[in-house]
Amino acid sequence: MNRRSFLKTGAVGSLGVASQAIGSNGNVTLGLQTPTEIEGPFYPVIAQQDKDFDLTKVKGRKAKALGQHIVIHGVVIDTEGNPVEGATVDLWQANAAGRYSHPHDSNPAPVDDNFQGWAIVPSGQSGGFRFRTVLPGIYPVGGGWSRPPHIHFKVTKKGYIELTTQLYFPGQPLNQVDRLLQRKSKQEQKLVIAEKSSDTPDTFYYQIIVEKA
Ligand SMILES: [Fe+2]
């Protein structure tokens, strides 16, 4: 079963299928877990009415979020390659201009009122999850450091160790100089950089590997 058919069927039924499919990018995933990363200062504190899985629009507003609209899909699995169903995938990110909707974000870039900003997506059958969003913008941290586009994740499920991490995008020049990403080994970097779909535009695949408690 190649990875494309794996994605189409969503089948992650056995160890063999999962490791073969997910290992198509050259990673040996068995036994590894997604590396952790800091939560950062912008975990959502502003309640929002709209909590669905399409962050590119906000309930009651006609205009869509600015920026490149993308789809992120993937699976939550454990370190043995078994799908983890019913995990809570809590995610938040900057808008396309690099601004969080958070009172502590001092970046002068504009808030986008049409961008949802965060969502809580449960993993479904076979551990799958999917959401639509915008490519996050670059933002300055200070000291000559700008963060590459990234999405923050916190993944929880009873019986598993809580995982806080960040998703990065392939081919982003700032990945090469990011002070958080670059303190990880090459193997760890591979595990947090999403994979661009070769057959669907603006679509990225991300696997999240959690460890049993
Ligand atoms: Fe961030």
mmCIF file of N, CA, C and O in Angstrom, residues 105-193:
data_model
loop_
_atom_site.group_PDB
_atom_site.id
_atom_site.type_symbol
_atom_site.label_atom_id
_atom_site.label_comp_id
_atom_site.label_asym_id
_atom_site.label_seq_id
_atom_site.Cartn_x
_atom_site.Cartn_y
_atom_site.Cartn_z
ATOM 1 N N ASP A 105 0.352 40.183 22.296
ATOM 2 C CA ASP A 105 1.117 40.252 21.050
ATOM 3 C C ASP A 105 1.341 41.718 20.681
ATOM 4 O O ASP A 105 0.399 42.425 20.331
ATOM 5 N N SER A 106 2.596 42.159 20.751
ATOM 6 C CA SER A 106 2.911 43.564 20.491
ATOM 7 C C SER A 106 3.286 43.821 19.036
ATOM 8 O O SER A 106 3.661 44.932 18.668
ATOM 9 N N ASN A 107 3.225 42.790 18.205
ATOM 10 C CA ASN A 107 3.513 42.975 16.780
ATOM 11 C C ASN A 107 2.505 43.982 16.203
ATOM 12 O O ASN A 107 1.297 43.781 16.341
ATOM 13 N N PRO A 108 2.979 45.054 15.554
ATOM 14 C CA PRO A 108 2.051 46.044 15.000
ATOM 15 C C PRO A 108 1.280 45.554 13.771
ATOM 16 O O PRO A 108 0.383 46.266 13.282
ATOM 17 N N ALA A 109 1.592 44.381 13.258
ATOM 18 C CA ALA A 109 0.841 43.838 12.113
ATOM 19 C C ALA A 109 -0.637 43.736 12.490
ATOM 20 O O ALA A 109 -0.980 43.520 13.657
ATOM 21 N N PRO A 110 -1.529 43.909 11.500
ATOM 22 C CA PRO A 110 -2.966 43.981 11.826
ATOM 23 C C PRO A 110 -3.585 42.643 12.230
ATOM 24 O O PRO A 110 -3.232 41.592 11.699
ATOM 25 N N VAL A 111 -4.521 42.719 13.156
ATOM 26 C CA VAL A 111 -5.382 41.573 13.464
ATOM 27 C C VAL A 111 -6.321 41.387 12.273
ATOM 28 O O VAL A 111 -6.726 42.357 11.640
ATOM 29 N N ASP A 112 -6.639 40.149 11.942
ATOM 30 C CA ASP A 112 -7.604 39.863 10.875
ATOM 31 C C ASP A 112 -8.886 39.353 11.536
ATOM 32 O O ASP A 112 -8.920 38.224 12.032
ATOM 33 N N ASP A 113 -9.916 40.179 11.535
ATOM 34 C CA ASP A 113 -11.161 39.788 12.207
ATOM 35 C C ASP A 113 -11.872 38.633 11.508
ATOM 36 O O ASP A 113 -12.809 38.049 12.060
ATOM 37 N N ASN A 114 -11.438 38.327 10.292
ATOM 38 C CA ASN A 114 -12.057 37.214 9.564
ATOM 39 C C ASN A 114 -11.285 35.907 9.724
ATOM 40 O O ASN A 114 -11.598 34.910 9.080
ATOM 41 N N PHE A 115 -10.293 35.944 10.567
ATOM 42 C CA PHE A 115 -9.497 34.739 10.800
ATOM 43 C C PHE A 115 -9.821 34.174 12.179
ATOM 44 O O PHE A 115 -9.792 34.883 13.186
ATOM 45 N N GLN A 116 -10.090 32.894 12.216
ATOM 46 C CA GLN A 116 -10.566 32.278 13.464
ATOM 47 C C GLN A 116 -9.475 32.144 14.524
ATOM 48 O O GLN A 116 -9.764 32.193 15.718
ATOM 49 N N GLY A 117 -8.251 31.925 14.131
ATOM 50 C CA GLY A 117 -7.130 31.984 15.083
ATOM 51 C C GLY A 117 -6.820 30.711 15.845
ATOM 52 O O GLY A 117 -5.663 30.397 16.069
ATOM 53 N N TRP A 118 -7.844 29.986 16.286
ATOM 54 C CA TRP A 118 -7.573 28.726 16.977
ATOM 55 C C TRP A 118 -8.749 27.775 16.805
ATOM 56 O O TRP A 118 -9.867 28.197 16.465
ATOM 57 N N ALA A 119 -8.491 26.522 17.054
ATOM 58 C CA ALA A 119 -9.535 25.498 16.962
ATOM 59 C C ALA A 119 -9.126 24.310 17.824
ATOM 60 O O ALA A 119 -7.948 24.149 18.156
ATOM 61 N N ILE A 120 -10.118 23.547 18.187
ATOM 62 C CA ILE A 120 -9.870 22.293 18.899
ATOM 63 C C ILE A 120 -10.488 21.185 18.056
ATOM 64 O O ILE A 120 -11.702 21.127 17.890
ATOM 65 N N VAL A 121 -9.624 20.366 17.488
ATOM 66 C CA VAL A 121 -10.051 19.361 16.517
ATOM 67 C C VAL A 121 -9.848 17.977 17.135
ATOM 68 O O VAL A 121 -8.721 17.645 17.504
ATOM 69 N N PRO A 122 -10.878 17.171 17.253
ATOM 70 C CA PRO A 122 -10.658 15.814 17.770
ATOM 71 C C PRO A 122 -10.130 14.901 16.668
ATOM 72 O O PRO A 122 -10.484 15.068 15.497
ATOM 73 N N SER A 123 -9.259 13.974 17.031
ATOM 74 C CA SER A 123 -8.873 12.969 16.033
ATOM 75 C C SER A 123 -9.995 11.951 15.921
ATOM 76 O O SER A 123 -10.591 11.555 16.914
ATOM 77 N N GLY A 124 -10.282 11.573 14.698
ATOM 78 C CA GLY A 124 -11.406 10.671 14.453
ATOM 79 C C GLY A 124 -10.958 9.234 14.310
ATOM 80 O O GLY A 124 -9.907 8.835 14.829
ATOM 81 N N GLN A 125 -11.750 8.482 13.605
ATOM 82 C CA GLN A 125 -11.419 7.080 13.367
ATOM 83 C C GLN A 125 -10.078 7.007 12.661
ATOM 84 O O GLN A 125 -9.765 7.839 11.822
ATOM 85 N N SER A 126 -9.291 6.046 12.978
ATOM 86 C CA SER A 126 -7.941 5.890 12.432
ATOM 87 C C SER A 126 -7.016 7.021 12.842
ATOM 88 O O SER A 126 -5.966 7.225 12.240
ATOM 89 N N GLY A 127 -7.421 7.823 13.842
ATOM 90 C CA GLY A 127 -6.556 8.881 14.350
ATOM 91 C C GLY A 127 -6.508 10.125 13.472
ATOM 92 O O GLY A 127 -5.734 11.042 13.735
ATOM 93 N N GLY A 128 -7.334 10.180 12.429
ATOM 94 C CA GLY A 128 -7.241 11.267 11.462
ATOM 95 C C GLY A 128 -7.781 12.594 11.971
ATOM 96 O O GLY A 128 -8.694 12.634 12.791
ATOM 97 N N PHE A 129 -7.221 13.673 11.485
ATOM 98 C CA PHE A 129 -7.748 15.013 11.756
ATOM 99 C C PHE A 129 -7.525 15.871 10.519
ATOM 100 O O PHE A 129 -6.686 15.557 9.663
ATOM 101 N N ARG A 130 -8.269 16.953 10.423
ATOM 102 C CA ARG A 130 -8.187 17.809 9.245
ATOM 103 C C ARG A 130 -8.729 19.185 9.594
ATOM 104 O O ARG A 130 -9.741 19.298 10.274
ATOM 105 N N PHE A 131 -8.064 20.228 9.129
ATOM 106 C CA PHE A 131 -8.610 21.573 9.281
ATOM 107 C C PHE A 131 -8.107 22.464 8.154
ATOM 108 O O PHE A 131 -7.114 22.168 7.496
ATOM 109 N N ARG A 132 -8.862 23.541 7.914
ATOM 110 C CA ARG A 132 -8.487 24.518 6.899
ATOM 111 C C ARG A 132 -8.037 25.790 7.618
ATOM 112 O O ARG A 132 -8.646 26.198 8.608
ATOM 113 N N THR A 133 -6.979 26.391 7.114
ATOM 114 C CA THR A 133 -6.484 27.600 7.772
ATOM 115 C C THR A 133 -5.745 28.461 6.760
ATOM 116 O O THR A 133 -5.887 28.267 5.545
ATOM 117 N N VAL A 134 -5.008 29.437 7.241
ATOM 118 C CA VAL A 134 -4.146 30.228 6.361
ATOM 119 C C VAL A 134 -2.692 29.907 6.695
ATOM 120 O O VAL A 134 -2.378 29.510 7.829
ATOM 121 N N LEU A 135 -1.821 30.077 5.714
ATOM 122 C CA LEU A 135 -0.393 29.933 5.997
ATOM 123 C C LEU A 135 -0.012 31.037 6.981
ATOM 124 O O LEU A 135 -0.187 32.222 6.688
ATOM 125 N N PRO A 136 0.481 30.672 8.166
ATOM 126 C CA PRO A 136 0.794 31.702 9.161
ATOM 127 C C PRO A 136 1.908 32.621 8.668
ATOM 128 O O PRO A 136 2.833 32.175 7.983
ATOM 129 N N GLY A 137 1.828 33.883 9.041
ATOM 130 C CA GLY A 137 2.854 34.836 8.641
ATOM 131 C C GLY A 137 4.092 34.734 9.518
ATOM 132 O O GLY A 137 4.078 34.157 10.609
ATOM 133 N N ILE A 138 5.170 35.315 9.007
ATOM 134 C CA ILE A 138 6.422 35.439 9.768
ATOM 135 C C ILE A 138 6.233 36.565 10.778
ATOM 136 O O ILE A 138 5.560 37.548 10.484
ATOM 137 N N TYR A 139 6.796 36.426 11.981
ATOM 138 C CA TYR A 139 6.714 37.557 12.912
ATOM 139 C C TYR A 139 8.029 37.745 13.678
ATOM 140 O O TYR A 139 8.758 36.781 13.907
ATOM 141 N N PRO A 140 8.328 38.983 14.013
ATOM 142 C CA PRO A 140 9.583 39.269 14.706
ATOM 143 C C PRO A 140 9.497 38.913 16.181
ATOM 144 O O PRO A 140 8.461 39.120 16.818
ATOM 145 N N VAL A 141 10.563 38.352 16.703
ATOM 146 C CA VAL A 141 10.616 38.012 18.121
ATOM 147 C C VAL A 141 11.513 38.997 18.870
ATOM 148 O O VAL A 141 11.410 39.159 20.080
ATOM 149 N N GLY A 142 12.392 39.661 18.141
ATOM 150 C CA GLY A 142 13.364 40.564 18.765
ATOM 151 C C GLY A 142 14.760 39.995 18.610
ATOM 152 O O GLY A 142 14.931 38.796 18.327
ATOM 153 N N GLY A 143 15.754 40.865 18.774
ATOM 154 C CA GLY A 143 17.144 40.417 18.666
ATOM 155 C C GLY A 143 17.487 39.895 17.284
ATOM 156 O O GLY A 143 18.327 39.006 17.142
ATOM 157 N N GLY A 144 16.809 40.420 16.270
ATOM 158 C CA GLY A 144 17.105 40.008 14.902
ATOM 159 C C GLY A 144 16.540 38.645 14.526
ATOM 160 O O GLY A 144 16.877 38.078 13.486
ATOM 161 N N TRP A 145 15.670 38.127 15.354
ATOM 162 C CA TRP A 145 15.088 36.794 15.123
ATOM 163 C C TRP A 145 13.645 36.941 14.650
ATOM 164 O O TRP A 145 12.853 37.624 15.302
ATOM 165 N N SER A 146 13.336 36.302 13.527
ATOM 166 C CA SER A 146 11.952 36.227 13.067
ATOM 167 C C SER A 146 11.544 34.769 12.973
ATOM 168 O O SER A 146 12.303 33.947 12.450
ATOM 169 N N ARG A 147 10.372 34.446 13.486
ATOM 170 C CA ARG A 147 9.912 33.062 13.448
ATOM 171 C C ARG A 147 9.441 32.681 12.059
ATOM 172 O O ARG A 147 8.713 33.428 11.412
ATOM 173 N N PRO A 148 9.811 31.502 11.578
ATOM 174 C CA PRO A 148 9.235 31.006 10.320
ATOM 175 C C PRO A 148 7.759 30.670 10.548
ATOM 176 O O PRO A 148 7.312 30.542 11.694
ATOM 177 N N PRO A 149 6.992 30.543 9.460
ATOM 178 C CA PRO A 149 5.592 30.136 9.638
ATOM 179 C C PRO A 149 5.491 28.848 10.464
ATOM 180 O O PRO A 149 6.230 27.898 10.223
ATOM 181 N N HIS A 150 4.591 28.853 11.430
ATOM 182 C CA HIS A 150 4.428 27.662 12.277
ATOM 183 C C HIS A 150 3.036 27.672 12.901
ATOM 184 O O HIS A 150 2.400 28.729 13.012
ATOM 185 N N ILE A 151 2.586 26.511 13.297
ATOM 186 C CA ILE A 151 1.303 26.358 14.000
ATOM 187 C C ILE A 151 1.580 25.650 15.316
ATOM 188 O O ILE A 151 2.291 24.637 15.348
ATOM 189 N N HIS A 152 1.045 26.193 16.391
ATOM 190 C CA HIS A 152 1.211 25.582 17.707
ATOM 191 C C HIS A 152 0.165 24.483 17.914
ATOM 192 O O HIS A 152 -1.000 24.648 17.532
ATOM 193 N N PHE A 153 0.596 23.413 18.558
ATOM 194 C CA PHE A 153 -0.301 22.297 18.862
ATOM 195 C C PHE A 153 -0.155 21.884 20.320
ATOM 196 O O PHE A 153 0.959 21.880 20.864
ATOM 197 N N LYS A 154 -1.289 21.511 20.903
ATOM 198 C CA LYS A 154 -1.273 20.823 22.194
ATOM 199 C C LYS A 154 -2.206 19.631 22.033
ATOM 200 O O LYS A 154 -3.381 19.797 21.725
ATOM 201 N N VAL A 155 -1.664 18.452 22.206
ATOM 202 C CA VAL A 155 -2.436 17.233 21.942
ATOM 203 C C VAL A 155 -2.581 16.455 23.236
ATOM 204 O O VAL A 155 -1.583 16.136 23.894
ATOM 205 N N THR A 156 -3.809 16.162 23.590
ATOM 206 C CA THR A 156 -4.071 15.483 24.858
ATOM 207 C C THR A 156 -5.033 14.315 24.665
ATOM 208 O O THR A 156 -5.932 14.360 23.820
ATOM 209 N N LYS A 157 -4.833 13.318 25.446
ATOM 210 C CA LYS A 157 -5.799 12.224 25.579
ATOM 211 C C LYS A 157 -5.445 11.452 26.839
ATOM 212 O O LYS A 157 -4.267 11.218 27.117
ATOM 213 N N LYS A 158 -6.475 11.090 27.565
ATOM 214 C CA LYS A 158 -6.252 10.329 28.794
ATOM 215 C C LYS A 158 -5.462 9.057 28.476
ATOM 216 O O LYS A 158 -5.768 8.355 27.511
ATOM 217 N N GLY A 159 -4.439 8.811 29.261
ATOM 218 C CA GLY A 159 -3.622 7.620 29.030
ATOM 219 C C GLY A 159 -2.383 7.897 28.197
ATOM 220 O O GLY A 159 -1.564 7.008 27.980
ATOM 221 N N TYR A 160 -2.243 9.163 27.712
ATOM 222 C CA TYR A 160 -1.083 9.545 26.903
ATOM 223 C C TYR A 160 -0.435 10.791 27.501
ATOM 224 O O TYR A 160 -1.103 11.608 28.134
ATOM 225 N N ILE A 161 0.854 10.932 27.283
ATOM 226 C CA ILE A 161 1.568 12.112 27.776
ATOM 227 C C ILE A 161 1.193 13.316 26.908
ATOM 228 O O ILE A 161 1.219 13.234 25.675
ATOM 229 N N GLU A 162 0.806 14.404 27.569
ATOM 230 C CA GLU A 162 0.426 15.609 26.817
ATOM 231 C C GLU A 162 1.596 16.078 25.953
ATOM 232 O O GLU A 162 2.730 16.136 26.407
ATOM 233 N N LEU A 163 1.286 16.417 24.716
ATOM 234 C CA LEU A 163 2.322 16.850 23.775
ATOM 235 C C LEU A 163 2.063 18.295 23.350
ATOM 236 O O LEU A 163 1.022 18.605 22.776
ATOM 237 N N THR A 164 3.017 19.166 23.628
ATOM 238 C CA THR A 164 2.968 20.534 23.111
ATOM 239 C C THR A 164 4.077 20.666 22.092
ATOM 240 O O THR A 164 5.243 20.353 22.383
ATOM 241 N N THR A 165 3.732 21.102 20.879
ATOM 242 C CA THR A 165 4.744 21.184 19.832
ATOM 243 C C THR A 165 4.381 22.276 18.835
ATOM 244 O O THR A 165 3.409 23.018 19.029
ATOM 245 N N GLN A 166 5.187 22.399 17.797
ATOM 246 C CA GLN A 166 4.913 23.365 16.728
ATOM 247 C C GLN A 166 5.119 22.682 15.388
ATOM 248 O O GLN A 166 6.086 21.928 15.213
ATOM 249 N N LEU A 167 4.207 22.930 14.466
ATOM 250 C CA LEU A 167 4.312 22.429 13.088
ATOM 251 C C LEU A 167 5.016 23.491 12.253
ATOM 252 O O LEU A 167 4.675 24.676 12.327
ATOM 253 N N TYR A 168 5.973 23.051 11.438
ATOM 254 C CA TYR A 168 6.665 23.946 10.506
ATOM 255 C C TYR A 168 6.320 23.532 9.079
ATOM 256 O O TYR A 168 5.847 22.421 8.832
ATOM 257 N N PHE A 169 6.617 24.429 8.133
ATOM 258 C CA PHE A 169 6.283 24.171 6.736
ATOM 259 C C PHE A 169 7.562 23.928 5.939
ATOM 260 O O PHE A 169 8.581 24.596 6.161
ATOM 261 N N PRO A 170 7.506 22.992 4.976
ATOM 262 C CA PRO A 170 8.703 22.680 4.201
ATOM 263 C C PRO A 170 9.092 23.846 3.292
ATOM 264 O O PRO A 170 8.234 24.596 2.822
ATOM 265 N N GLY A 171 10.358 23.987 3.058
ATOM 266 C CA GLY A 171 10.843 24.956 2.081
ATOM 267 C C GLY A 171 10.839 26.402 2.538
ATOM 268 O O GLY A 171 11.032 27.310 1.725
ATOM 269 N N GLN A 172 10.636 26.635 3.816
ATOM 270 C CA GLN A 172 10.638 28.012 4.327
ATOM 271 C C GLN A 172 12.072 28.410 4.692
ATOM 272 O O GLN A 172 12.686 27.800 5.572
ATOM 273 N N PRO A 173 12.609 29.449 4.046
ATOM 274 C CA PRO A 173 14.015 29.817 4.300
ATOM 275 C C PRO A 173 14.311 30.080 5.775
ATOM 276 O O PRO A 173 15.406 29.740 6.258
ATOM 277 N N LEU A 174 13.368 30.648 6.507
ATOM 278 C CA LEU A 174 13.640 30.958 7.917
ATOM 279 C C LEU A 174 13.754 29.704 8.790
ATOM 280 O O LEU A 174 14.245 29.778 9.919
ATOM 281 N N ASN A 175 13.298 28.561 8.263
ATOM 282 C CA ASN A 175 13.504 27.305 9.012
ATOM 283 C C ASN A 175 14.993 27.093 9.303
ATOM 284 O O ASN A 175 15.365 26.550 10.347
ATOM 285 N N GLN A 176 15.820 27.508 8.356
ATOM 286 C CA GLN A 176 17.266 27.229 8.447
ATOM 287 C C GLN A 176 17.950 28.014 9.553
ATOM 288 O O GLN A 176 19.074 27.677 9.944
ATOM 289 N N VAL A 177 17.316 29.082 10.005
ATOM 290 C CA VAL A 177 17.967 29.928 11.017
ATOM 291 C C VAL A 177 17.096 30.103 12.262
ATOM 292 O O VAL A 177 17.410 30.913 13.128
ATOM 293 N N ASP A 178 16.010 29.344 12.355
ATOM 294 C CA ASP A 178 15.121 29.520 13.511
ATOM 295 C C ASP A 178 15.778 28.940 14.769
ATOM 296 O O ASP A 178 16.246 27.804 14.786
ATOM 297 N N ARG A 179 15.767 29.731 15.824
ATOM 298 C CA ARG A 179 16.497 29.328 17.034
ATOM 299 C C ARG A 179 15.822 28.172 17.760
ATOM 300 O O ARG A 179 16.477 27.471 18.535
ATOM 301 N N LEU A 180 14.529 27.980 17.559
ATOM 302 C CA LEU A 180 13.864 26.815 18.167
ATOM 303 C C LEU A 180 14.057 25.575 17.296
ATOM 304 O O LEU A 180 14.488 24.527 17.775
ATOM 305 N N LEU A 181 13.741 25.702 16.019
ATOM 306 C CA LEU A 181 13.830 24.531 15.134
ATOM 307 C C LEU A 181 15.268 24.029 15.020
ATOM 308 O O LEU A 181 15.514 22.813 15.001
ATOM 309 N N GLN A 182 16.219 24.964 14.976
ATOM 310 C CA GLN A 182 17.605 24.563 14.736
ATOM 311 C C GLN A 182 18.301 23.971 15.962
ATOM 312 O O GLN A 182 19.417 23.487 15.859
ATOM 313 N N ARG A 183 17.648 24.006 17.115
ATOM 314 C CA ARG A 183 18.277 23.301 18.235
ATOM 315 C C ARG A 183 17.831 21.838 18.282
ATOM 316 O O ARG A 183 18.232 21.090 19.164
ATOM 317 N N LYS A 184 17.006 21.463 17.316
ATOM 318 C CA LYS A 184 16.609 20.059 17.194
ATOM 319 C C LYS A 184 17.547 19.343 16.212
ATOM 320 O O LYS A 184 18.096 19.977 15.312
ATOM 321 N N SER A 185 17.666 18.027 16.389
ATOM 322 C CA SER A 185 18.458 17.229 15.447
ATOM 323 C C SER A 185 17.732 17.198 14.101
ATOM 324 O O SER A 185 16.549 17.522 14.007
ATOM 325 N N LYS A 186 18.458 16.796 13.068
ATOM 326 C CA LYS A 186 17.855 16.704 11.729
ATOM 327 C C LYS A 186 16.655 15.753 11.747
ATOM 328 O O LYS A 186 15.637 15.996 11.109
ATOM 329 N N GLN A 187 16.792 14.660 12.473
ATOM 330 C CA GLN A 187 15.696 13.692 12.548
ATOM 331 C C GLN A 187 14.480 14.301 13.253
ATOM 332 O O GLN A 187 13.347 14.136 12.811
ATOM 333 N N GLU A 188 14.743 15.038 14.322
ATOM 334 C CA GLU A 188 13.635 15.696 15.023
ATOM 335 C C GLU A 188 12.983 16.760 14.144
ATOM 336 O O GLU A 188 11.765 16.919 14.146
ATOM 337 N N GLN A 189 13.813 17.482 13.387
ATOM 338 C CA GLN A 189 13.252 18.505 12.487
ATOM 339 C C GLN A 189 12.292 17.878 11.481
ATOM 340 O O GLN A 189 11.229 18.428 11.200
ATOM 341 N N LYS A 190 12.680 16.722 10.947
ATOM 342 C CA LYS A 190 11.800 16.045 9.984
ATOM 343 C C LYS A 190 10.440 15.742 10.589
ATOM 344 O O LYS A 190 9.421 15.756 9.912
ATOM 345 N N LEU A 191 10.434 15.436 11.873
ATOM 346 C CA LEU A 191 9.193 15.036 12.531
ATOM 347 C C LEU A 191 8.257 16.210 12.803
ATOM 348 O O LEU A 191 7.080 16.002 13.080
ATOM 349 N N VAL A 192 8.769 17.430 12.777
ATOM 350 C CA VAL A 192 7.894 18.584 13.035
ATOM 351 C C VAL A 192 7.648 19.430 11.784
ATOM 352 O O VAL A 192 6.903 20.401 11.837
ATOM 353 N N ILE A 193 8.288 19.068 10.672
ATOM 354 C CA ILE A 193 8.025 19.790 9.417
ATOM 355 C C ILE A 193 6.988 18.997 8.631
ATOM 356 O O ILE A 193 7.169 17.824 8.336
#
